Every structure is written in C-alpha cells, then in structure tokens.
Tab-separated table of C-alpha atoms in Angstrom:
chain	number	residue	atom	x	y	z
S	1	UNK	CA	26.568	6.043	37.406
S	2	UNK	CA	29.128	5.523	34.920
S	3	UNK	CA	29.574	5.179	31.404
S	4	UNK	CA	31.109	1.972	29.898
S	5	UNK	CA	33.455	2.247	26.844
S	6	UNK	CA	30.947	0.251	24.691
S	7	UNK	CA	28.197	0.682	25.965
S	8	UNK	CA	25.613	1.303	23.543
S	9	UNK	CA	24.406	5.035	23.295
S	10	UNK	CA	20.330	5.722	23.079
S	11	UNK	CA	18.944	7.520	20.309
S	12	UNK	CA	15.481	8.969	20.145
S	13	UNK	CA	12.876	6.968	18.803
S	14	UNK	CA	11.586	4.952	21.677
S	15	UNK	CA	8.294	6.474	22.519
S	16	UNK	CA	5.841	9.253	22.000
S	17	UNK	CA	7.769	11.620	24.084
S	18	UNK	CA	11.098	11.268	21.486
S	19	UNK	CA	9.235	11.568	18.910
S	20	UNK	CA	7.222	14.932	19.856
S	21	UNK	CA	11.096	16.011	20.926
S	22	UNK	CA	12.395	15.183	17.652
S	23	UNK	CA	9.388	17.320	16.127
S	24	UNK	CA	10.580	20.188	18.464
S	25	UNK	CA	13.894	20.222	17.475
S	26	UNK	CA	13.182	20.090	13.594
S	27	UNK	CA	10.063	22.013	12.633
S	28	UNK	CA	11.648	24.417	10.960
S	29	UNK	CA	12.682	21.548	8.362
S	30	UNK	CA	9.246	19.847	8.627
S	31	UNK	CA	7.140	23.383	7.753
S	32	UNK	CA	9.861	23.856	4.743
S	33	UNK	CA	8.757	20.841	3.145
S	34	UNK	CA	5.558	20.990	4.022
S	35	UNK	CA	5.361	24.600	2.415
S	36	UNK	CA	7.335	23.067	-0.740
S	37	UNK	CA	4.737	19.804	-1.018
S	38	UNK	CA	1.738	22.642	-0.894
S	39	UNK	CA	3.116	25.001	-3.509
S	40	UNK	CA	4.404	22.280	-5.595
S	41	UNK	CA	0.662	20.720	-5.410
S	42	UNK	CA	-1.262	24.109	-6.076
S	43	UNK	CA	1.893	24.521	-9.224
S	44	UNK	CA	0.785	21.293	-10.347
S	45	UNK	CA	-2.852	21.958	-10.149
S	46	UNK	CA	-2.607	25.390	-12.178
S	47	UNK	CA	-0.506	23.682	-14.741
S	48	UNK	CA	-2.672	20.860	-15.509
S	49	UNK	CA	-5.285	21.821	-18.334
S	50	UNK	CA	-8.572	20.983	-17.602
S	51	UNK	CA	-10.129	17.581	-18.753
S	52	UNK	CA	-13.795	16.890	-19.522
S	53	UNK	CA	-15.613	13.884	-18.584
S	54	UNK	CA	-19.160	12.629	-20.386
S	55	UNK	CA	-21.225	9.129	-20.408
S	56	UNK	CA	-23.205	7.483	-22.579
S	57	UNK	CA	-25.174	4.405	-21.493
S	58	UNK	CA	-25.935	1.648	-23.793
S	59	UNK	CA	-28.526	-1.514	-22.926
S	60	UNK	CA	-27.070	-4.633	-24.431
S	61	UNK	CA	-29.822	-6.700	-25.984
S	62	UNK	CA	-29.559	-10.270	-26.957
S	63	UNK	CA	-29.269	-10.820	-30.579
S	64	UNK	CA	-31.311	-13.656	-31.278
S	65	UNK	CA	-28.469	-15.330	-32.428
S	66	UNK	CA	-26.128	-18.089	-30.388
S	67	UNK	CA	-23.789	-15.960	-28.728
S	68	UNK	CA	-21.006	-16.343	-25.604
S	69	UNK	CA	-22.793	-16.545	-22.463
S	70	UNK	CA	-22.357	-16.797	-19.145
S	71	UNK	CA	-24.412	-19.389	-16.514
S	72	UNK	CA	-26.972	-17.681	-15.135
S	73	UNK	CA	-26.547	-17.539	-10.891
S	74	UNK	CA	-27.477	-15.221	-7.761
S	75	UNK	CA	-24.294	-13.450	-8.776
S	76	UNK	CA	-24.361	-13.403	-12.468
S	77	UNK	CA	-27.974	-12.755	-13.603
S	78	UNK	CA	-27.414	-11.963	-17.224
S	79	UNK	CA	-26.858	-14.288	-19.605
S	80	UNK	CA	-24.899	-12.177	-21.920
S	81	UNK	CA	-21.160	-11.972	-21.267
S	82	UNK	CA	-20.927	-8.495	-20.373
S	83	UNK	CA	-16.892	-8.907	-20.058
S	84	UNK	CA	-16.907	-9.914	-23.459
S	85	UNK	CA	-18.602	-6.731	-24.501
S	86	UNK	CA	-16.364	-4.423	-22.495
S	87	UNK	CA	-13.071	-5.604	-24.544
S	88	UNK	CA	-14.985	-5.107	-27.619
S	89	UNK	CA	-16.287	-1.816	-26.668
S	90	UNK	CA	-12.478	-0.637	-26.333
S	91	UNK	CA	-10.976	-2.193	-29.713
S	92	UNK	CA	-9.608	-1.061	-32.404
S	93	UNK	CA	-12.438	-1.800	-34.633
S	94	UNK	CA	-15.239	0.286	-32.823
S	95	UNK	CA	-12.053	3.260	-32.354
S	96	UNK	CA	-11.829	2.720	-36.194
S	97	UNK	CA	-15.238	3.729	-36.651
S	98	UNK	CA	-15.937	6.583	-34.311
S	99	UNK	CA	-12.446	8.072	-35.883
S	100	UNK	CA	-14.539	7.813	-39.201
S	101	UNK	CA	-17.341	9.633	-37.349
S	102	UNK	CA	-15.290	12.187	-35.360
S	103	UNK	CA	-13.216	12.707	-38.486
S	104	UNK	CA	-10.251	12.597	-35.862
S	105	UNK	CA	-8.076	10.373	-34.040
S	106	UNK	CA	-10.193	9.582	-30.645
S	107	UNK	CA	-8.574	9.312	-27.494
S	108	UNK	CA	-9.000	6.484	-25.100
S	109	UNK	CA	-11.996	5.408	-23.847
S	110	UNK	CA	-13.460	3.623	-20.545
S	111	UNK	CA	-16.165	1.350	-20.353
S	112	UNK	CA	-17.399	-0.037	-17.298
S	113	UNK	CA	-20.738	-2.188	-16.331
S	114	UNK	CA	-22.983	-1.291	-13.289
S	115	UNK	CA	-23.402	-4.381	-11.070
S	116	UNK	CA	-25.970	-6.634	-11.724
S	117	UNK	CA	-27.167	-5.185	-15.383
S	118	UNK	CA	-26.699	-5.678	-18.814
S	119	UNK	CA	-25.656	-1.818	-19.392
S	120	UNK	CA	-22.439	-0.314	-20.327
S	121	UNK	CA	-21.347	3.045	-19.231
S	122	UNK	CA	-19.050	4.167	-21.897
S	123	UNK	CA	-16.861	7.124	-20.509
S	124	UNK	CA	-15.238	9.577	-22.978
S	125	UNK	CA	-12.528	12.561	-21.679
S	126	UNK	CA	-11.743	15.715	-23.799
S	127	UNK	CA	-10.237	19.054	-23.239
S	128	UNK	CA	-13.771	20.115	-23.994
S	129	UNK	CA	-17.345	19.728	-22.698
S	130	UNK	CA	-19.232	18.949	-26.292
S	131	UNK	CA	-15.974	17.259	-27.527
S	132	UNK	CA	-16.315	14.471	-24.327
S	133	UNK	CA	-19.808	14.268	-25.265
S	134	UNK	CA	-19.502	13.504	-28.924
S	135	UNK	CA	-16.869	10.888	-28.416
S	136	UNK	CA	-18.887	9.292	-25.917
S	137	UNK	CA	-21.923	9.186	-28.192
S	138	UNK	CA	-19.819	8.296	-31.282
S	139	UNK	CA	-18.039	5.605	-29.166
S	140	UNK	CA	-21.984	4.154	-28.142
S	141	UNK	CA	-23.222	4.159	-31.657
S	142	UNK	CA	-20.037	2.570	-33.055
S	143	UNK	CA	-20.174	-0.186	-30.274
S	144	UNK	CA	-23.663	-0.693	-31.389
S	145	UNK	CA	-23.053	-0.828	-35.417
S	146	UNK	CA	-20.379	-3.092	-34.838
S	147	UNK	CA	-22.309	-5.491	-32.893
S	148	UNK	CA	-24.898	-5.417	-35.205
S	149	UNK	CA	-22.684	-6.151	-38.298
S	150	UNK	CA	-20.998	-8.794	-36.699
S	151	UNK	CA	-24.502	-10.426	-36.290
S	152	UNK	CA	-26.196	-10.124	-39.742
S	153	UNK	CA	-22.486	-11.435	-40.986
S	154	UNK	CA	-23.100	-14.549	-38.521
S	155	UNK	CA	-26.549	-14.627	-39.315
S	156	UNK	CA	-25.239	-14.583	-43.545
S	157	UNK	CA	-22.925	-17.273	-42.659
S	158	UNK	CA	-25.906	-19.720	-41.078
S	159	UNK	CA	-27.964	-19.126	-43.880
S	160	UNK	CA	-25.539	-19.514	-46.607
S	161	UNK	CA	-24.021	-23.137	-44.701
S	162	UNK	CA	-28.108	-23.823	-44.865
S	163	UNK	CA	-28.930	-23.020	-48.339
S	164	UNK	CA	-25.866	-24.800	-49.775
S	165	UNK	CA	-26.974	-27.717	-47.538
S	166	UNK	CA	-30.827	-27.558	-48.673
S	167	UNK	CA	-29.676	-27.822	-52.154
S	168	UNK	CA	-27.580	-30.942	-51.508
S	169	UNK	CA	-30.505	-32.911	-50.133
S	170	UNK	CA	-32.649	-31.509	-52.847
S	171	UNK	CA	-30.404	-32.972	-55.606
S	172	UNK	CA	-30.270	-36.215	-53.953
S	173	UNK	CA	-33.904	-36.574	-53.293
S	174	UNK	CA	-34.732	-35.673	-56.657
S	175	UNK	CA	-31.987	-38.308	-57.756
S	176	UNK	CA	-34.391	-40.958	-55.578
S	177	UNK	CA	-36.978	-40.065	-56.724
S	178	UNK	CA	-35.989	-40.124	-60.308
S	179	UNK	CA	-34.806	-43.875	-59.963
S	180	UNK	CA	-37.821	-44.864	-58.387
S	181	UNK	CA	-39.792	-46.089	-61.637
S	182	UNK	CA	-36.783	-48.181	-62.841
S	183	UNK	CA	-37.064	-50.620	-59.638
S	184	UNK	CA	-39.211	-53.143	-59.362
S	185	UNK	CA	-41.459	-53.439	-56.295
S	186	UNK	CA	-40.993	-55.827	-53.606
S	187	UNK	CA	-37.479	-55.713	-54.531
S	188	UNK	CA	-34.197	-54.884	-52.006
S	189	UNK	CA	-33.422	-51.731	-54.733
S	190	UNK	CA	-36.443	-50.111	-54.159
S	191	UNK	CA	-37.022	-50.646	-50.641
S	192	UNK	CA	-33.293	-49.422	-49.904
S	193	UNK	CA	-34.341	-46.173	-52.061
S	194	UNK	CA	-38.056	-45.568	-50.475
S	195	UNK	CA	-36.111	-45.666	-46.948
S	196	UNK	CA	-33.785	-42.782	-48.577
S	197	UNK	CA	-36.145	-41.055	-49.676
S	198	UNK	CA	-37.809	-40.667	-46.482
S	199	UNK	CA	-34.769	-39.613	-44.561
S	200	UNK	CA	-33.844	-37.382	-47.666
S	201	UNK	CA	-37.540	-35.841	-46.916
S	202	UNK	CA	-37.571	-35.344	-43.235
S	203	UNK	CA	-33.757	-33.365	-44.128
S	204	UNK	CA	-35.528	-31.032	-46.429
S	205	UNK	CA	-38.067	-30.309	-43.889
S	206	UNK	CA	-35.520	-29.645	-41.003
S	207	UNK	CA	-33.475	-27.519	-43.319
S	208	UNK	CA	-36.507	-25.635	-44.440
S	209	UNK	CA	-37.242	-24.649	-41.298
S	210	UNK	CA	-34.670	-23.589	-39.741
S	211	UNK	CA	-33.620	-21.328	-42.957
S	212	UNK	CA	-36.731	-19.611	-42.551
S	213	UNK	CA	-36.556	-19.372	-38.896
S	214	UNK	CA	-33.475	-17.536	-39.447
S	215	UNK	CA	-34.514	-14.935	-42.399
S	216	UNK	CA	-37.354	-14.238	-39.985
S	217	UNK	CA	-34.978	-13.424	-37.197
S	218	UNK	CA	-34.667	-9.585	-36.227
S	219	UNK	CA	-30.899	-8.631	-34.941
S	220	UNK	CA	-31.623	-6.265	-32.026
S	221	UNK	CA	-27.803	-5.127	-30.504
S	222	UNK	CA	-29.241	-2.824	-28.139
S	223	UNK	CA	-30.029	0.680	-27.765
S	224	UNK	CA	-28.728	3.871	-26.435
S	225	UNK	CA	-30.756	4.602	-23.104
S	226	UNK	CA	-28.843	7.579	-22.195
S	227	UNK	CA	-26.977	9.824	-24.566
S	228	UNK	CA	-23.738	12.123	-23.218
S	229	UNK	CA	-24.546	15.234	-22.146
S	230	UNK	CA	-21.782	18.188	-22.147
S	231	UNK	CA	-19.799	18.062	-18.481
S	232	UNK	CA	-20.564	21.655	-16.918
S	233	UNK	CA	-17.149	21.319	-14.830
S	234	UNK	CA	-13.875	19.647	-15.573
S	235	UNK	CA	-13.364	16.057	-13.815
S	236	UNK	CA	-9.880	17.031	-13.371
S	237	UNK	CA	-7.549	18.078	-11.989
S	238	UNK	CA	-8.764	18.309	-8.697
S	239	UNK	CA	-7.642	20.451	-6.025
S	240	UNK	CA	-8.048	18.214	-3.017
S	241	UNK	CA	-6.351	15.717	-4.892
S	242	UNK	CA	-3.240	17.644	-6.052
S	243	UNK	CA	-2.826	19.560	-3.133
S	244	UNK	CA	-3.192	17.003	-0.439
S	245	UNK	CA	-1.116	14.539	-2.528
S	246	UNK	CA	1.438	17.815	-2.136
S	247	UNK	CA	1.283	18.175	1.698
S	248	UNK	CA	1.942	14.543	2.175
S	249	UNK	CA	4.698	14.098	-0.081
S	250	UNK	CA	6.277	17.726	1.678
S	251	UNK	CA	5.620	15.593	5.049
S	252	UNK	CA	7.056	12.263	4.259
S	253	UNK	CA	10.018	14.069	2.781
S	254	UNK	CA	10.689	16.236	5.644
S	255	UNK	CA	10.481	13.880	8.049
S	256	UNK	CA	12.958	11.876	6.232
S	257	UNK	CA	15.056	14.613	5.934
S	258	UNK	CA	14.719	15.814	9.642
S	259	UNK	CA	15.072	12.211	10.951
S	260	UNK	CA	18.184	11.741	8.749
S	261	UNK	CA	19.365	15.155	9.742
S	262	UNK	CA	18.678	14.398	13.611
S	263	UNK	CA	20.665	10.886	13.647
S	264	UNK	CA	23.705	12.406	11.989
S	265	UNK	CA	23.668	15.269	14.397
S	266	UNK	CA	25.899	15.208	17.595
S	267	UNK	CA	25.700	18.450	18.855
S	268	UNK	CA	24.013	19.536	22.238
S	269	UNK	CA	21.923	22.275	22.436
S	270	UNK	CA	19.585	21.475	25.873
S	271	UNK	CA	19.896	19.848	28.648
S	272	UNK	CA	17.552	16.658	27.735
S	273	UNK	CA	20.335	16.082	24.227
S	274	UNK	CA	22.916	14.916	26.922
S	275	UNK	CA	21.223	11.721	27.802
S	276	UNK	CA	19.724	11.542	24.675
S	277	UNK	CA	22.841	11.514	22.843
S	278	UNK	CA	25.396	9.917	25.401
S	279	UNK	CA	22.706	8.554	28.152
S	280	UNK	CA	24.083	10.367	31.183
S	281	UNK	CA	21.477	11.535	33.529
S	282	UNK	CA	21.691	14.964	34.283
S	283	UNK	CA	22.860	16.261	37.774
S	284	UNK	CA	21.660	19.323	39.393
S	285	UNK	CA	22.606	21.609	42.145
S	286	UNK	CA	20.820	19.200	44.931
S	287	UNK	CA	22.025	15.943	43.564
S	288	UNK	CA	26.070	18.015	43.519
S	289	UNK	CA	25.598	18.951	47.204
S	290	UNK	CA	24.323	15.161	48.396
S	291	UNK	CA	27.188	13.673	46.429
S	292	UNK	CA	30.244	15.559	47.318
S	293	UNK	CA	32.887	13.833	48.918
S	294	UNK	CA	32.354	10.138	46.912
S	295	UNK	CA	35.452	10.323	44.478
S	296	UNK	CA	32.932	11.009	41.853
S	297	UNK	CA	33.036	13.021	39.062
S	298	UNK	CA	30.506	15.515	36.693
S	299	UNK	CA	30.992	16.876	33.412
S	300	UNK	CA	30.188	20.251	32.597
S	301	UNK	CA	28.885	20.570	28.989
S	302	UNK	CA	28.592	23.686	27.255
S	303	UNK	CA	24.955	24.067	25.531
S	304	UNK	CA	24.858	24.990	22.933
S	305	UNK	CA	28.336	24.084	21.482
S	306	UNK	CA	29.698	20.616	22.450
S	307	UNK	CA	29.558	17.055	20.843
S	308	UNK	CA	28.027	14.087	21.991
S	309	UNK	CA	31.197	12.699	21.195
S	310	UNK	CA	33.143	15.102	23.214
S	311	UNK	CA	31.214	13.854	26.040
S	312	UNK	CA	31.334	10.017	25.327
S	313	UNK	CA	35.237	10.803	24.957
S	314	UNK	CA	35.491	12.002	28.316
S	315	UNK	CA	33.609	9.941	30.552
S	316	UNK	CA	35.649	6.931	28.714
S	317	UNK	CA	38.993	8.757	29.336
S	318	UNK	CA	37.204	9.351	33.177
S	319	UNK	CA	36.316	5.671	33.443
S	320	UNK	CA	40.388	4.520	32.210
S	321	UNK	CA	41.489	6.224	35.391
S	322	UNK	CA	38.975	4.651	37.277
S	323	UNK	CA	36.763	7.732	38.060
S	324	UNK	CA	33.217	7.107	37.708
S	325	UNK	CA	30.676	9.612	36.114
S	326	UNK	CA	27.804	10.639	37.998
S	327	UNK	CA	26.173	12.607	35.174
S	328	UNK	CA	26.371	16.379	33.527
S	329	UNK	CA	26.115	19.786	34.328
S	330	UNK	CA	24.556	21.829	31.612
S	331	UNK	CA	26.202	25.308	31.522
S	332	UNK	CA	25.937	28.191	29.204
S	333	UNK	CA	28.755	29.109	26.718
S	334	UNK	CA	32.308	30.429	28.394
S	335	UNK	CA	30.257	30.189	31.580
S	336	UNK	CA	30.493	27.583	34.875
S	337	UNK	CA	28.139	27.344	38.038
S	338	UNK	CA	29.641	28.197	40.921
S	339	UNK	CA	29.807	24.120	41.750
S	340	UNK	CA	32.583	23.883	39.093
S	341	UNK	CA	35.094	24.656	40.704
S	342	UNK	CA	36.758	21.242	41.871
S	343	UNK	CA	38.501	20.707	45.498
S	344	UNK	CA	41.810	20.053	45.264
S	345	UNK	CA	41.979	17.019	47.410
S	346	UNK	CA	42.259	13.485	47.418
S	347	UNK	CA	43.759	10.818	45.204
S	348	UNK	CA	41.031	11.625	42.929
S	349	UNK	CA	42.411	15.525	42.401
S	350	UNK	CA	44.896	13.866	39.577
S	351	UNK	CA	42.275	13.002	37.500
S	352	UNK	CA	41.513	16.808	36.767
S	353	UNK	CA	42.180	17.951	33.324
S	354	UNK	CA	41.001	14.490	31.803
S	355	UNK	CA	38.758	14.828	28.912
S	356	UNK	CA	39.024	16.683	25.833
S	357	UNK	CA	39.757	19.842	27.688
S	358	UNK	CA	41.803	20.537	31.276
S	359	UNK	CA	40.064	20.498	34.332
S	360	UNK	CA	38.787	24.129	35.788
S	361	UNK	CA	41.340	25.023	38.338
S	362	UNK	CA	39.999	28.229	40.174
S	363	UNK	CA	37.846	30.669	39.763
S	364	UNK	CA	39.445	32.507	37.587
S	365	UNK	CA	39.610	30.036	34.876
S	366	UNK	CA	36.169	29.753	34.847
S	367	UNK	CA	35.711	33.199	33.005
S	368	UNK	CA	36.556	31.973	29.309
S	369	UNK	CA	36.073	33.858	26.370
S	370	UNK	CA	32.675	33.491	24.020
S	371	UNK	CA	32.420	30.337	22.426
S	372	UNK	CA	31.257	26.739	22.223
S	373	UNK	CA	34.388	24.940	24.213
S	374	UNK	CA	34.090	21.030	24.985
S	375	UNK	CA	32.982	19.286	27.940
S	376	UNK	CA	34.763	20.134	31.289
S	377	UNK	CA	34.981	17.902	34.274
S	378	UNK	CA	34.349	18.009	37.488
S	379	UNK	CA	35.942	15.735	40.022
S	380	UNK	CA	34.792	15.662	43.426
S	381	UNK	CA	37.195	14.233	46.099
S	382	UNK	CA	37.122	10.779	47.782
C-alpha cells in the first residue's frame, strides 16, 4: 500500500502495547531518574535534622460565665465553641506567655480538637524530646491562665457595672424615702413617691442578688488531663515519606524526559520503528516472492542508521513517479538480502535510484562499506 504525501504519520501512544515499547526503548533513561529521585530522597532524608513531636491534652470547662456558644445538635454536642478556643490557643497572647515561661522564643504550635469532645490536643515540635514536651505543657498551662484571666476580668467588669448600679438605686431610694414625711397622705405627691419607692425596692433586690450570685461564682477554665511526655523517636523526617516522594518524582521526570526524547527521535533502530515512525507495514521474504511482478516497489532501510524522514522522503519521491510502496525491508548496516537486487525490466525499471539514495544495481553494489546509509529502494517490475 502506499504512502500519501500528507498523510498523517502514527506515533506511539495508542495502546498498552506502545506504551510497554516505548518503556523498552528508554529504560535506560527511566532507571537514571529513577536512581537520581532515590538518592536525592535518601540525601534529603539524611540532611533533614530530626524533629520531636509531644501532646498535651487540655479539657475545656465552662466558666460559669456567659460565653460564645454554639447550638447544641447530633453533630455539635458541646456547647462551648471549641473553634473559638483553637484560635485562641494559637495567639499571640498565650505565645507571649509560654515565651515568659520557656524564657525563649517558642516555635509554632498546633492545636486540634478530637471529634465530638470538648478537649484540645495541643501539639508542640522541637529538635528535642524534653524541649517538645515543655512547650507543649507550657503552651497548655498558658492557654489555661489566659482563659482564666480573661474570665475573672469579665467577671470584675459585671460586678463593677452592678455595684455602680446598686449604689444608684440606693441613693434614689433613700432620696424617696427621705421625702416621704414632707407629703401629705392621700395626696398625688405621695402616692407617685410610695409607687417609686416600691420599684426603687424590688431594683435593690434584683441587683443584690445577682452581685452576690456573681462573687459566689467559681471560674473553672479547665484542666490539664494529660501532660506531654518526651517523644522516644523523631516524628520526622520519615523515610517512606522522603524516599518514595524521591522515586516518584525520578519517575514522573523520566518519563517526561524519555517521552520527550522518544517524539523528537526519528531514527530506526528495529524493524517495528518503521511503521511506527512512517506507518509502512513491513514486508518479508514471503510477502517479496507473492508480489513480484506488480510494478511495485520496497524500501530497504538500514537498522540501525536511517531516518524516519529518509523513509517518508522516499516513498513521497516513489509515489511522484507514480510507483506505489508496498512496505520495507529491514536490513543490517552496508548489508542487502539477496531480494534487493531489482530486475531490470519494465517501465517501472526508471524509477530506480529514486529516494534519498540510488537504486542497488547488481550485486556488487550491494557490498557497501560500514555505516548507517539511507533507505534504498526496491522496484519490482510491472
């Protein structure tokens, strides 16, 4: 079959059996990188110092104060805003105070809540066992002195709005109650001022109580239910981690390189690159005996050595004169099969020579010296 000038050529990459072909013919660049990804991974791992991980737990306790809450479902079962507590965990006022504890700068800090409880795991990482441990018990303890500061201040506040409030009424009921004796009774005055004095009353009373409700009111911010204890191995780096995230980066990058290596690569090394690379089938010995005789013609391509575009060049020149292709001959270099040799007969024996390269003319000519020459042809008379 022949070869159109613009017809489009097939590349690999159609199904599995290109791709395991394409694997073939570029392992050696696939087990380079692959080798590079692994050292570079076990590089990695041996230059990365070690880093310590410790927890602290700490139960979050209401108050007894009003706080921010959440609504209370299947889904959220605490009423505390556990969120809430996280970002304040983390801020710059609880770092300010374990740096005051540590008598260092602390590093960073995570702080994460098990589902379904009102606990914070506080996390702490150091380039040392007891260091990760005290940060993550000085982080805890801060958390907890800061919540319980911010409460008695709250708790301050409400009592001090109260007081200044109970004093108020006071000085106005006394004020009733001083005018009292100056109005007459059954007069509008002193009815007006009894009324007042009531309400006054019944203010004093409400205020009373709920100032003493609040001095009596004990600020519980929760407790430490599980102090850090010292790591006894690093939490990283880890080797599965750094080396496998090695080996795949080594694979994705050499089959990237490989695959762009393989589409800019033209040259024919087996038989199967021919139809890969130009889509001529390839013709053997049987399929050259059947044919002979039908104006035809075959290439003979020198593996390894010639260019796909050697080839495409030829059949197109083949397919000018009107001479179609039947497929390719693979041969070794500077070597023809004894089929090569064309017979001089026929209006098709003027076609010889076409191609990149003359036509073989006898026997003789097809002993060439060493070397990767271009594709021959072979024409086969009408």
């Amino acid at each position: 079959m022949s070869l159109p000038p613009d017809a489009p050529v097939r590349r690999s990459g159609g199904d599995l059996a290109d791709y395991m072909s394409f694997l073939r013919r570029r392992w050696p660049t696939l087990l380079v990188f692959l080798l590079a990804g692994s050292v570079g991974g076990a590089a990695l791992f041996g230059l990365t110092p070690p880093a310590y991980t410790a927890s602290a737990q700490v139960l979050v306790a209401a108050t007894g104060l009003p706080e921010q809450t959440n609504q209370v479902t299947s889904r959220q079962r605490e009423a505390l805003n556990l969120d809430t507590e996280v970002q304040i965990a983390q801020s710059a006022t609880v770092a300010k105070k374990v740096k005051a504890a540590l008598k260092r700068t602390p590093g960073p800090v995570e702080v994460s809540v098990p589902p379904n409880t009102s606990i914070l795991q506080i996390s702490y990482t150091a380039a040392d066992p007891h260091a990760a441990a005290a940060g993550a018990d000085a982080y805890a303890q801060a958390y907890l002195d800061n919540r319980r500061e911010s409460a008695r201040q709250a708790l301050d506040a409400q009592l001090t709005a109260l007081l200044t409030k109970l004093k108020q009424v006071n000085a106005s009921l006394v004020t009733v109650v001083d005018s009292l004796p100056t109005l007459a009774r059954g007069t509008t005055g002193r009815t007006i001022a009894l009324q007042r004095q009531n309400v006054l009353s019944r203010q004093v009373y409400q205020l009373t109580v709920r100032y003493d409700a609040l001095k009596t009111v004990a600020v519980t911010p929760g407790s430490v239910i599980s102090d850090a204890v010292a790591p006894a191995r690093p939490g990283s780096p880890s080797a599965p981690l750094h080396l496998g995230s090695g080996l795949m980066l080594g694979l994705l990058a050499g089959v990237g390189v490989a695959w762009g290596r393989d589409r800019l690569d033209t040259r024919i090394r087996v038989g199967s690159d021919i139809k890969r690379l130009t889509g001529l089938d390839i013709v053997g010995a049987r399929e050259i005996k059947e044919l002979t005789g039908t104006g035809s013609a075959v290439l003979l391509v020198s593996v390894p050595g010639t260019s796909s575009r050697d080839v495409t060049q030829a059949v197109r020149q083949l397919n000018e004169r009107g001479i179609p292709v039947l497929g390719a001959v693979v041969t070794p270099p500077g070597r023809a099969p004894a089929t090569s040799t064309p017979r001089d007969s026929g209006p098709s024996s003027g076609s010889r020579g076409s191609g990149p390269s003359s036509a073989r003319r006898g026997s003789a000519r097809n002993r060439r010296a060493p070397g990767p020459p271009p594709a021959d042809t072979l024409v086969f008379p009408s």
